[in-house]
Short mmCIF file of N, CA and C in Angstrom, two decimals:
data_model
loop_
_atom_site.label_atom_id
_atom_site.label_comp_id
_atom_site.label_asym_id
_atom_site.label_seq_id
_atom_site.Cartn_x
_atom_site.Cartn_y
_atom_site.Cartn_z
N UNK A 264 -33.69 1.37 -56.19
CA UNK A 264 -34.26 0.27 -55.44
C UNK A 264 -35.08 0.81 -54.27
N UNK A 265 -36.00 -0.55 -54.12
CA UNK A 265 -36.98 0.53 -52.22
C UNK A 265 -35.93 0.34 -51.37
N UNK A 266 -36.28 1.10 -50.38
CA UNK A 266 -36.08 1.05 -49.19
C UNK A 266 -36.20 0.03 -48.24
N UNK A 267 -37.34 -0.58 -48.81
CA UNK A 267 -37.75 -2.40 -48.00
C UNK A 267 -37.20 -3.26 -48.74
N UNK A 268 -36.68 -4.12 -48.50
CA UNK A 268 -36.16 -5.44 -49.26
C UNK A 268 -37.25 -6.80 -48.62
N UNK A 269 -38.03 -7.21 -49.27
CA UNK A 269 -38.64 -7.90 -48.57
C UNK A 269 -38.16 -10.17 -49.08
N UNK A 270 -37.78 -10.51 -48.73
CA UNK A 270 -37.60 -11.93 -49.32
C UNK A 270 -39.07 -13.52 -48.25
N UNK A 271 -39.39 -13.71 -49.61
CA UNK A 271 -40.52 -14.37 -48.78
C UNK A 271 -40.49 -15.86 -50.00
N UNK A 272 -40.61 -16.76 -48.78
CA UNK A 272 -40.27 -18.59 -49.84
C UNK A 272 -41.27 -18.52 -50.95
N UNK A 273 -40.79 -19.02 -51.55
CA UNK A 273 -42.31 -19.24 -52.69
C UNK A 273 -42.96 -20.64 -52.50
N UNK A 274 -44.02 -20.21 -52.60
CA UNK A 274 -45.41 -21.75 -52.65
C UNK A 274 -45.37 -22.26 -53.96
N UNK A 275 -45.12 -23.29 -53.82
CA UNK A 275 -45.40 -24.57 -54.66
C UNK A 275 -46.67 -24.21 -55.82
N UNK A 276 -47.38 -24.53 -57.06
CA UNK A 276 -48.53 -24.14 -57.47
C UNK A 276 -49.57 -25.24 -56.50
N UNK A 277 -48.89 -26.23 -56.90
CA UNK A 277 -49.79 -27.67 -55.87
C UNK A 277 -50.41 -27.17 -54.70
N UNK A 278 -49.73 -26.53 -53.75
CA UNK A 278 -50.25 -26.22 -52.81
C UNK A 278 -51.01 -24.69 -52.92
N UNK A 279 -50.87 -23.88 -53.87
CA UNK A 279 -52.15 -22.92 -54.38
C UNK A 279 -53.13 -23.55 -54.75
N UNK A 280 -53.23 -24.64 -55.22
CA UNK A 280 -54.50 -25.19 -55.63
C UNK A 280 -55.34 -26.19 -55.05
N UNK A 281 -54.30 -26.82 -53.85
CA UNK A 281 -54.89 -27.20 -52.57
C UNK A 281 -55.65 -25.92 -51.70
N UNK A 282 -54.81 -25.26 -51.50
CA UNK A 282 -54.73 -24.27 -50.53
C UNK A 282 -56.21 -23.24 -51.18
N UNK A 283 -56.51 -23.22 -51.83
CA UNK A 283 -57.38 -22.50 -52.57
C UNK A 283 -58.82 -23.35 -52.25
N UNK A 284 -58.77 -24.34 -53.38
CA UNK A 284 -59.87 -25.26 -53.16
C UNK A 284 -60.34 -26.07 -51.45
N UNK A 285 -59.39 -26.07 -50.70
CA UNK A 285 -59.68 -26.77 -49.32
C UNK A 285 -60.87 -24.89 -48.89
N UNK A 286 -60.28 -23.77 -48.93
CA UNK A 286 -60.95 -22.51 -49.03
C UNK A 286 -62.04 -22.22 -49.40
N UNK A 287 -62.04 -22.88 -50.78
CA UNK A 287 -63.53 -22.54 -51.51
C UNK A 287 -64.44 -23.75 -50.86
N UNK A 288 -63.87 -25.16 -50.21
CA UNK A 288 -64.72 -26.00 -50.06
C UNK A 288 -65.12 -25.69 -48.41
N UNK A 289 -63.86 -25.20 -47.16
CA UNK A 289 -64.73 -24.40 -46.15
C UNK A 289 -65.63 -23.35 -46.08
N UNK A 290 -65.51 -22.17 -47.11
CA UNK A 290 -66.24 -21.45 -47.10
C UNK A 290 -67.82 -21.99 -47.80
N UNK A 291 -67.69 -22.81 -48.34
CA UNK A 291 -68.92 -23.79 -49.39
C UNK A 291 -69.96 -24.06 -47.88
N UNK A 292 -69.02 -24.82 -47.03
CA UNK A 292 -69.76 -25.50 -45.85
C UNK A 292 -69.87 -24.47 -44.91
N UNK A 293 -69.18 -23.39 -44.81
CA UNK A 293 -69.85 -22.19 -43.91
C UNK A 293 -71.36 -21.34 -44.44
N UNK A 294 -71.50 -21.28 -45.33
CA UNK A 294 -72.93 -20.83 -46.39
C UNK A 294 -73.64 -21.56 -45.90
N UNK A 295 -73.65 -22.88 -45.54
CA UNK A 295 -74.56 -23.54 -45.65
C UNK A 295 -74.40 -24.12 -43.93
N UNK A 296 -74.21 -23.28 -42.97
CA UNK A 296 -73.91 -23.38 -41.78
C UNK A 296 -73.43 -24.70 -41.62
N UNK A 297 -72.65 -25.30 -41.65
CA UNK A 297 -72.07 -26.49 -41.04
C UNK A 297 -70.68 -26.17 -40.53
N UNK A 298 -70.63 -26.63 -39.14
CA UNK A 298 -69.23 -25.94 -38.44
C UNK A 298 -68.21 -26.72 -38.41
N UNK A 299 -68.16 -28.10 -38.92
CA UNK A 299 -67.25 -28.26 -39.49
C UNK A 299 -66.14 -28.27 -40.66
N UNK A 300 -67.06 -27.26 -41.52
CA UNK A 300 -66.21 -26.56 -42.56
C UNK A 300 -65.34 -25.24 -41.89
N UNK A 301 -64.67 -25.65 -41.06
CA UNK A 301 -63.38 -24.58 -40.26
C UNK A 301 -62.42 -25.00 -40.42
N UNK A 302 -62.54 -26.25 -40.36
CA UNK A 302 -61.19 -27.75 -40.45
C UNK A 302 -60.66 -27.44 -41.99
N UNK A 303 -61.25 -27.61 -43.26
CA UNK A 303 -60.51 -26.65 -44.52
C UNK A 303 -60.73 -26.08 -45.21
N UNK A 304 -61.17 -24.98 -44.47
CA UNK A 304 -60.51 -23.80 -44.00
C UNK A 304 -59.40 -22.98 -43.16
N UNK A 305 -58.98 -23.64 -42.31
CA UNK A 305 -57.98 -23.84 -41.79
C UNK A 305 -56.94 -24.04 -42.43
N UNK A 306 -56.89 -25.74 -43.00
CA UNK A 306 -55.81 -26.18 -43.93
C UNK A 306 -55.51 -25.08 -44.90
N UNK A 307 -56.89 -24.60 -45.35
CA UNK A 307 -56.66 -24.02 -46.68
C UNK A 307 -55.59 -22.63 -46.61
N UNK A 308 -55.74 -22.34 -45.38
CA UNK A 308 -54.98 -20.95 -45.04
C UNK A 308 -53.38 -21.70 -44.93
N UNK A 309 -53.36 -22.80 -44.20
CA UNK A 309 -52.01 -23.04 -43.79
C UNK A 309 -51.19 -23.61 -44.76
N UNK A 310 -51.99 -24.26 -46.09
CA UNK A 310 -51.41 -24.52 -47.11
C UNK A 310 -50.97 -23.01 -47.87
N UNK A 311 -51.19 -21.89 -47.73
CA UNK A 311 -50.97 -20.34 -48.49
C UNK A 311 -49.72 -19.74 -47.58
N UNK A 312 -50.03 -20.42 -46.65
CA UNK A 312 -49.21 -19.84 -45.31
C UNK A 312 -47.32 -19.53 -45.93
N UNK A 313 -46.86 -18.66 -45.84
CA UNK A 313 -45.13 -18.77 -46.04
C UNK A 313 -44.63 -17.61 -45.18
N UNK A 314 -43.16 -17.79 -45.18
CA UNK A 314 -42.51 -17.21 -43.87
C UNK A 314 -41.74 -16.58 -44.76
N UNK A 315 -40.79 -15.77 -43.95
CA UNK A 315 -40.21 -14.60 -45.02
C UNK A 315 -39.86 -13.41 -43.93
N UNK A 316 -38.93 -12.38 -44.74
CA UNK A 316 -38.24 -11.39 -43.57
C UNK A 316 -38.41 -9.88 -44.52
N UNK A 317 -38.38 -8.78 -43.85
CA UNK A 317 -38.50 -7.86 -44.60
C UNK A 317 -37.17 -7.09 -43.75
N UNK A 318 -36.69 -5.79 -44.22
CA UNK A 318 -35.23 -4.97 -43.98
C UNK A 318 -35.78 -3.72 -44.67
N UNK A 319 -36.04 -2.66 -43.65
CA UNK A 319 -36.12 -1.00 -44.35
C UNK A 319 -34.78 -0.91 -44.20
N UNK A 320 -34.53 -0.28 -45.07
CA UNK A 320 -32.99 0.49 -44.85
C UNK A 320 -32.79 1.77 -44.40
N UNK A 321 -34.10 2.85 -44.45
CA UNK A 321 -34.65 3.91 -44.22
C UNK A 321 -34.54 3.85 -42.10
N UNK A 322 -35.12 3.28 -41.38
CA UNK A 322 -35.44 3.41 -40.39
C UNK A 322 -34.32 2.13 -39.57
N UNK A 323 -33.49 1.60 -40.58
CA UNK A 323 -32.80 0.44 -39.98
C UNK A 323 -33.59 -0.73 -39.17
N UNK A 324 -34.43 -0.79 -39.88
CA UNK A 324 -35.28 -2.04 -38.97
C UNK A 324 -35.36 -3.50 -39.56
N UNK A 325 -35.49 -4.60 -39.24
CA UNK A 325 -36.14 -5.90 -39.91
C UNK A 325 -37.41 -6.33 -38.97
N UNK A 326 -37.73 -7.63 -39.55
CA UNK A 326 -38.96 -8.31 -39.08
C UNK A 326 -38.73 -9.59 -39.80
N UNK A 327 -39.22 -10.75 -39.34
CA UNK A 327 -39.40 -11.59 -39.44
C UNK A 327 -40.92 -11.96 -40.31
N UNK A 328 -41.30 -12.64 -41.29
CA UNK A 328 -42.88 -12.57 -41.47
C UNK A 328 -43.70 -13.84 -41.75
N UNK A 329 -44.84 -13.78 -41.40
CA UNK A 329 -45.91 -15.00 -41.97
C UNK A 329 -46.54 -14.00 -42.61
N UNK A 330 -46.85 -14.59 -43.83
CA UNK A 330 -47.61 -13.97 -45.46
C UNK A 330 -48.79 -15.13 -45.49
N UNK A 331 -49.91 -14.59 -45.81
CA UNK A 331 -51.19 -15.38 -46.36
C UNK A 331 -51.42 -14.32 -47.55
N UNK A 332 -51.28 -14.89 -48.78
CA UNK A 332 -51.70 -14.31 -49.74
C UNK A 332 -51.35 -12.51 -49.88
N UNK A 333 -50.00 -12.41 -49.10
CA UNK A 333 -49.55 -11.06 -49.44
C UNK A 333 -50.03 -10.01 -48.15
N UNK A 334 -50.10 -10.63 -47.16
CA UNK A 334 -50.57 -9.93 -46.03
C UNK A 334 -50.05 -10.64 -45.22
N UNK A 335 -48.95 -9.71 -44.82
CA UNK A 335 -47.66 -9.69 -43.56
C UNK A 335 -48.07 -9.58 -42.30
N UNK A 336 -48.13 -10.40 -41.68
CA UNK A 336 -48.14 -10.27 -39.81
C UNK A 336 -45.83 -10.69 -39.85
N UNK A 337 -45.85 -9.59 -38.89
CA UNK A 337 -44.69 -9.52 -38.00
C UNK A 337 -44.55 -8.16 -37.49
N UNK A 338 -43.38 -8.63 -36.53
CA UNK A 338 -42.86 -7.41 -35.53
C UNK A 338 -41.49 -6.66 -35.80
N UNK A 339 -41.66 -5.26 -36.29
CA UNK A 339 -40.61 -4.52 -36.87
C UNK A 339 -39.86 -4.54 -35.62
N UNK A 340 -38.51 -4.71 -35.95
CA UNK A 340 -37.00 -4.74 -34.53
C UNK A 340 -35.99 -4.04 -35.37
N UNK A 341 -35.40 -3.48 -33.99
CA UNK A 341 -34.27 -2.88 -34.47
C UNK A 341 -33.39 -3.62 -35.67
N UNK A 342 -32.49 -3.32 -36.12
CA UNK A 342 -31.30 -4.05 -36.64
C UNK A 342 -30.25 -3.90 -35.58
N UNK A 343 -30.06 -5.00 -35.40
CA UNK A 343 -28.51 -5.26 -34.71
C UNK A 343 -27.38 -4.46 -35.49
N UNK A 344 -25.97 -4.19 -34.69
CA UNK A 344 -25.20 -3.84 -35.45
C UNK A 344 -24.37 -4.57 -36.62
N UNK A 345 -24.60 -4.51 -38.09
CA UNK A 345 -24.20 -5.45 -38.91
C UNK A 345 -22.80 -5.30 -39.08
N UNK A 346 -21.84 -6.79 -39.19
CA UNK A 346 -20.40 -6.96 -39.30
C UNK A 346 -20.72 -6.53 -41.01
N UNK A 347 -21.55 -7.37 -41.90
CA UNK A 347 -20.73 -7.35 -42.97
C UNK A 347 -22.03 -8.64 -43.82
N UNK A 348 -21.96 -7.95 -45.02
CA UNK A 348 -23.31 -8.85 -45.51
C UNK A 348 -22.65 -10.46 -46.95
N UNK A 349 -23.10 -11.49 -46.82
CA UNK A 349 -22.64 -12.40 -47.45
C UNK A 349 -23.56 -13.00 -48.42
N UNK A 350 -23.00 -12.89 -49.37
CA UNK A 350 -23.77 -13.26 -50.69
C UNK A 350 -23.53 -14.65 -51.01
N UNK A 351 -24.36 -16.14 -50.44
CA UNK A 351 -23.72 -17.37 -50.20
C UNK A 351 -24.79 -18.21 -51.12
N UNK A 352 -23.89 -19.25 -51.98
CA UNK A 352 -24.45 -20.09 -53.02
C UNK A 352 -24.56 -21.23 -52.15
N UNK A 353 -26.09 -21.58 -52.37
CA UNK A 353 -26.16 -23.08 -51.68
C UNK A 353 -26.89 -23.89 -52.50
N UNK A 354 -27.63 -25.09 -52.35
CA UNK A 354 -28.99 -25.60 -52.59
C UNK A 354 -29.86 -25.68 -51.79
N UNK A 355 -31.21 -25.85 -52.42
CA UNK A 355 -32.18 -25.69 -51.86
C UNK A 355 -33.02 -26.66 -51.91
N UNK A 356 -32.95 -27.73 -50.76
CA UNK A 356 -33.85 -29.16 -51.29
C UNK A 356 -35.47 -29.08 -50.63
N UNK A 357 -35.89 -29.68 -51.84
CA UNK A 357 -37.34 -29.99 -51.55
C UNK A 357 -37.62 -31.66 -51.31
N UNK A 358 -38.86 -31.61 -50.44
CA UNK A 358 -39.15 -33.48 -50.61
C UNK A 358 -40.12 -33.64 -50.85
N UNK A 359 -40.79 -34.61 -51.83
CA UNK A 359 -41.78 -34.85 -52.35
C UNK A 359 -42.20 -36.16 -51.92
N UNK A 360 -43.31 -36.36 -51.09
CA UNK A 360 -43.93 -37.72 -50.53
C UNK A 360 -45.24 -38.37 -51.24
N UNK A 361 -45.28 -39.75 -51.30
CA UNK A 361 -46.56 -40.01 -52.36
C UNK A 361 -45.97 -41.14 -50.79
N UNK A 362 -47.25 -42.36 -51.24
CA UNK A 362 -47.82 -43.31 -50.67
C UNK A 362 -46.73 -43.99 -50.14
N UNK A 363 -45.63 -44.35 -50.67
CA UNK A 363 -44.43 -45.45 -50.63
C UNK A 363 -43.25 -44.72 -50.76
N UNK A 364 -43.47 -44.06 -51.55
CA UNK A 364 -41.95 -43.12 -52.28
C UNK A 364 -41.80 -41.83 -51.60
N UNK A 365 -40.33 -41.51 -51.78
CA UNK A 365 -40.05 -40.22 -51.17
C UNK A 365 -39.00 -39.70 -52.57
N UNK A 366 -39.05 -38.41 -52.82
CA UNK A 366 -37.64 -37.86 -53.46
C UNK A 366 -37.46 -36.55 -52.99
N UNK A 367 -36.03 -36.27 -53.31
CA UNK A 367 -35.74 -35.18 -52.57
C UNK A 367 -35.03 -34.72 -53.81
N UNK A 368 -35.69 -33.38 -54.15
CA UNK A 368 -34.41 -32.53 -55.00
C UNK A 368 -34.03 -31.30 -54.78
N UNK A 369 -32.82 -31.35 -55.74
CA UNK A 369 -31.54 -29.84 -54.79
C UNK A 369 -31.69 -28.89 -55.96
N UNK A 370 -32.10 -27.47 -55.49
CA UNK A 370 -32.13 -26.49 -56.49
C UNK A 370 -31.18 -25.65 -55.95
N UNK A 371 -30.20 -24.92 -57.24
CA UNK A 371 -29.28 -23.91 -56.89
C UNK A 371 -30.40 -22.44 -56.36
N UNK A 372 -29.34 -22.08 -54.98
CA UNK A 372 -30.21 -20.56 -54.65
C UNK A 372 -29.00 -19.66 -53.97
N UNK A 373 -29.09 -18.83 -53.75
CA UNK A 373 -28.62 -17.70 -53.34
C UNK A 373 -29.17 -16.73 -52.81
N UNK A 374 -28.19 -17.11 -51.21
CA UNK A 374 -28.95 -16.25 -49.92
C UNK A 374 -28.32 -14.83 -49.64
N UNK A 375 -28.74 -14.03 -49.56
CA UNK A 375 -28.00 -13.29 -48.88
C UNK A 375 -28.64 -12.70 -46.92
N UNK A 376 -27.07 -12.72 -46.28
CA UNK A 376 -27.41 -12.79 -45.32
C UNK A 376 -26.29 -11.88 -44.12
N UNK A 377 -27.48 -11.28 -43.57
CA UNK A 377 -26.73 -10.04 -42.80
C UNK A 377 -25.88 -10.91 -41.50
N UNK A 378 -24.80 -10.61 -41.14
CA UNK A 378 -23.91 -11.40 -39.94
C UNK A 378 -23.88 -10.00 -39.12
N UNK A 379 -23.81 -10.61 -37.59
CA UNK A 379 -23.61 -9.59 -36.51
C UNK A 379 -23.26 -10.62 -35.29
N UNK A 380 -23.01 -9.97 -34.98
CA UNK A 380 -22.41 -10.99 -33.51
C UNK A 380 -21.31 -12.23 -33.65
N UNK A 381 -20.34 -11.81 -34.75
CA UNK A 381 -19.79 -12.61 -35.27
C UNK A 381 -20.54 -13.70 -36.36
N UNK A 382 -21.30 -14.72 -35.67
CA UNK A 382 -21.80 -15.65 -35.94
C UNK A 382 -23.36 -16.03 -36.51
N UNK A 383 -23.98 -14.40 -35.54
CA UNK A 383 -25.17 -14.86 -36.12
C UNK A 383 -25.46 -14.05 -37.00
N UNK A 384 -26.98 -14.62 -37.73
CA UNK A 384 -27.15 -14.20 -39.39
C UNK A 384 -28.73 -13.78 -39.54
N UNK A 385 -29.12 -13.03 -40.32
CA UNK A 385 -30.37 -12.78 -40.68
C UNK A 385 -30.66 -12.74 -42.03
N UNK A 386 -31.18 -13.74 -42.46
CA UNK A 386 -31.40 -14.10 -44.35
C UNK A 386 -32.22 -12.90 -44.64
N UNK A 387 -31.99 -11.41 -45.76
CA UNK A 387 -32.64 -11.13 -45.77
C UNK A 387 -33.04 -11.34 -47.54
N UNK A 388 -32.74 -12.24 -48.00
CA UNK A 388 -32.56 -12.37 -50.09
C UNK A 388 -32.35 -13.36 -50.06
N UNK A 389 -33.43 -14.01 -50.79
CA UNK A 389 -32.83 -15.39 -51.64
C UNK A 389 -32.99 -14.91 -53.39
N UNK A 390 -32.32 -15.59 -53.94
CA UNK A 390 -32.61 -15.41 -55.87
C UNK A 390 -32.00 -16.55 -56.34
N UNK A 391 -32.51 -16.94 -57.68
CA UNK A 391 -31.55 -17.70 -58.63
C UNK A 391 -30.72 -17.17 -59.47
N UNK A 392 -30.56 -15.57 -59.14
CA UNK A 392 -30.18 -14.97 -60.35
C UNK A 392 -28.59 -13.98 -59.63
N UNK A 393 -27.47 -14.50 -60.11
CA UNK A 393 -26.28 -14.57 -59.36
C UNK A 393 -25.83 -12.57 -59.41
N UNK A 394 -26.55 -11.98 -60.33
CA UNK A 394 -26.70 -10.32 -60.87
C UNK A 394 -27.41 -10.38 -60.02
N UNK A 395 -28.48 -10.45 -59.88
CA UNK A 395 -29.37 -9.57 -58.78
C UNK A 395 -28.98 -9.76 -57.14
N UNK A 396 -28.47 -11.07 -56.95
CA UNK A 396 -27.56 -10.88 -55.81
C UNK A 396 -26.64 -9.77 -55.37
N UNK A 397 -25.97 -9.50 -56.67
CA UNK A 397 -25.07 -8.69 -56.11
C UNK A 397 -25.74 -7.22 -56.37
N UNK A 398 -26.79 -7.10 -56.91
CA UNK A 398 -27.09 -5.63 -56.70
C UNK A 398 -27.72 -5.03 -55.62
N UNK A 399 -28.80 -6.09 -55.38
CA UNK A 399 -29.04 -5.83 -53.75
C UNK A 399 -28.28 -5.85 -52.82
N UNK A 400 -27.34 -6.72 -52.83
CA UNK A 400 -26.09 -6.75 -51.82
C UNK A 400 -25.26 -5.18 -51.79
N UNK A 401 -25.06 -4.70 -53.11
CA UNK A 401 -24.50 -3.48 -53.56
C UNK A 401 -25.27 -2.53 -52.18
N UNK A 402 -26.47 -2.53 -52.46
CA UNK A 402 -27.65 -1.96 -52.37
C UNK A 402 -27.77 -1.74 -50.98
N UNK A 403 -27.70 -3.11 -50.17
CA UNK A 403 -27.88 -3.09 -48.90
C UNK A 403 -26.57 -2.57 -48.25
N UNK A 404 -25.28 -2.78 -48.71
CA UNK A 404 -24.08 -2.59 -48.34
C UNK A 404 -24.00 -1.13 -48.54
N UNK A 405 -24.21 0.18 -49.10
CA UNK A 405 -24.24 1.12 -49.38
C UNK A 405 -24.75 1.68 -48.67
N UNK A 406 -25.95 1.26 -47.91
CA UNK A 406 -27.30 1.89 -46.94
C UNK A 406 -26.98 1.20 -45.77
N UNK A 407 -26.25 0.44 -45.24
CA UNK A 407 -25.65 -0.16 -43.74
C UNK A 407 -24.28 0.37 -43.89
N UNK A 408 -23.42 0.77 -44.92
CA UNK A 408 -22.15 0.96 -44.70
C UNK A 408 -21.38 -0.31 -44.37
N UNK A 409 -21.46 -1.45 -45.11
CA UNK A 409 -20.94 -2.61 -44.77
C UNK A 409 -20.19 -3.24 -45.76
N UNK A 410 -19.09 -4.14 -45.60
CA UNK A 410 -18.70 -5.19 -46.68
C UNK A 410 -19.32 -6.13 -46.83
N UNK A 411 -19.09 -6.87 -48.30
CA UNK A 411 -19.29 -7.48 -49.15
C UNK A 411 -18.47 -9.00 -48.86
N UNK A 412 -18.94 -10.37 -48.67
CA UNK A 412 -18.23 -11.12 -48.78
C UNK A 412 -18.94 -11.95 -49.57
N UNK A 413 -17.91 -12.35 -50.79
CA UNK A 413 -18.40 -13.34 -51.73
C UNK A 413 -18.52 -14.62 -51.55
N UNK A 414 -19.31 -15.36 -51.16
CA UNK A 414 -19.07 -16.77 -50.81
C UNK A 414 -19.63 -17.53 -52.13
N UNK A 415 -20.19 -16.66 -53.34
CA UNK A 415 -20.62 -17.81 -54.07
C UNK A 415 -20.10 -19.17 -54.56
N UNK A 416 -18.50 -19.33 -54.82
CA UNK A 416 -17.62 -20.34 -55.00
C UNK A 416 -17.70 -21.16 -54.03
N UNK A 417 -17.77 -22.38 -53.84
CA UNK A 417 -17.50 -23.57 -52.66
C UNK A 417 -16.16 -23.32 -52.00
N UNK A 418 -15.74 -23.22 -51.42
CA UNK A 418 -14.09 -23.03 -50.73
C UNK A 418 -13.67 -22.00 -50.98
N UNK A 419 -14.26 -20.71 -51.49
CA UNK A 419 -13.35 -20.00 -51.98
C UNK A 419 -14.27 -18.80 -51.53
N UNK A 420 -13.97 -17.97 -50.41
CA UNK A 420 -15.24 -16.64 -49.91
C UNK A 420 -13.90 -15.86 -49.78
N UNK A 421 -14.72 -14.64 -50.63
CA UNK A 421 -13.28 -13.43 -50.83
C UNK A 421 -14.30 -12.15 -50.54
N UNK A 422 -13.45 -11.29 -49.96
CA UNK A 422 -14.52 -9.72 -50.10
C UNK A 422 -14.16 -9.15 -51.00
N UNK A 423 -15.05 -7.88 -51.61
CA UNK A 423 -15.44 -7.69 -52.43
C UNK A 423 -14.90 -5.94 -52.20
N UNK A 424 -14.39 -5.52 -53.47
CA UNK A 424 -13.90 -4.36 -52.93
C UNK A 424 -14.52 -2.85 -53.57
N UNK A 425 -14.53 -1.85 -52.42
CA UNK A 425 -16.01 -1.12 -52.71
C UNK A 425 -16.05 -0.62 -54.26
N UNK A 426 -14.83 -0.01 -55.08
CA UNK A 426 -14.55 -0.07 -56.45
C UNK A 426 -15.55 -1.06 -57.40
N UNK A 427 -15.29 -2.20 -56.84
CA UNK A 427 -15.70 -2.85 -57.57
C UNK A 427 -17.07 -3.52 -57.71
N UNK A 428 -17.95 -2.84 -56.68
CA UNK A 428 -19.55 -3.00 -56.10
C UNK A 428 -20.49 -1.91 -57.03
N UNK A 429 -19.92 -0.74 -57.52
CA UNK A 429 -20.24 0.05 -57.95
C UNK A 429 -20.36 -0.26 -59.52
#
């Protein structure tokens, strides 16, 4: 595995193809000097726009990130000292708005997330895929020297014992 673990939300296609076309239609009206093609252009960036965290394990650092099309602005920080990393099953709701209507739906995901200070947390993994959770977790736990706590079950968070990570 790298050394960087990077986890960043994923964009919608809808909004790639907003986010694209509002782009091609500011840059359309910049060619043709009109300065109000900045306005989407603008949108068009902020529709691409997603947030996301990266973790070297090499230099012990994280960052926090804004991504436009795969180009990271953030500020590399230390890592705090980590208690212990948690591999936690949740959902993940989205809301979808039209004219009148609203819906909201819940997708299964799985975070994983570094704890320090008792309480607080730094998401650095999301997946749908309950194996690759735990290999990065393996992964990250091996290179911080940390435990494993399983929270994927609802009521039921057990640690994980190093035997059995391997």
């Amino acid at each position: 595995m790298d050394a960087i673990i990077t986890y960043n939300r994923k964009i919608p296609i809808y909004k790639y193809a907003l986010g694209f076309a509002a782009i091609g239609v500011g840059l359309l009206g910049l060619f043709n000097l009109v300065i109000f093609s900045i306005v989407p252009l603008l949108f068009g960036c902020m529709m691409l726009k997603t947030e996301g965290s990266e973790i070297n394990l090499e230099s012990k650092t994280f960052r926090e990130t804004n991504s436009i099309l795969g180009i990271k602005i953030g500020k590399w920080c230390p890592l705090p000292t980590i208690d212990y990393i948690s591999v936690f099953a949740t959902n993940e709701n989205i809301t979808v708005r039209a004219l009148s209507a609203e819906t909201t739906n819940a997708f299964p995901i799985i975070h994983l997330n570094l704890f320090y200070n008792n309480n607080q947390k730094i998401t650095v993994y999301q997946t749908k895929n309950k194996a690759d959770a735990f290999d990065v977790a393996s992964h990250i736990s091996e290179a911080l020297l940390i435990d494993i706590l399983d929270a994927t079950e609802k009521g039921e968070s057990k640690w994980l014992e190093k035997s059995k990570m391997v």
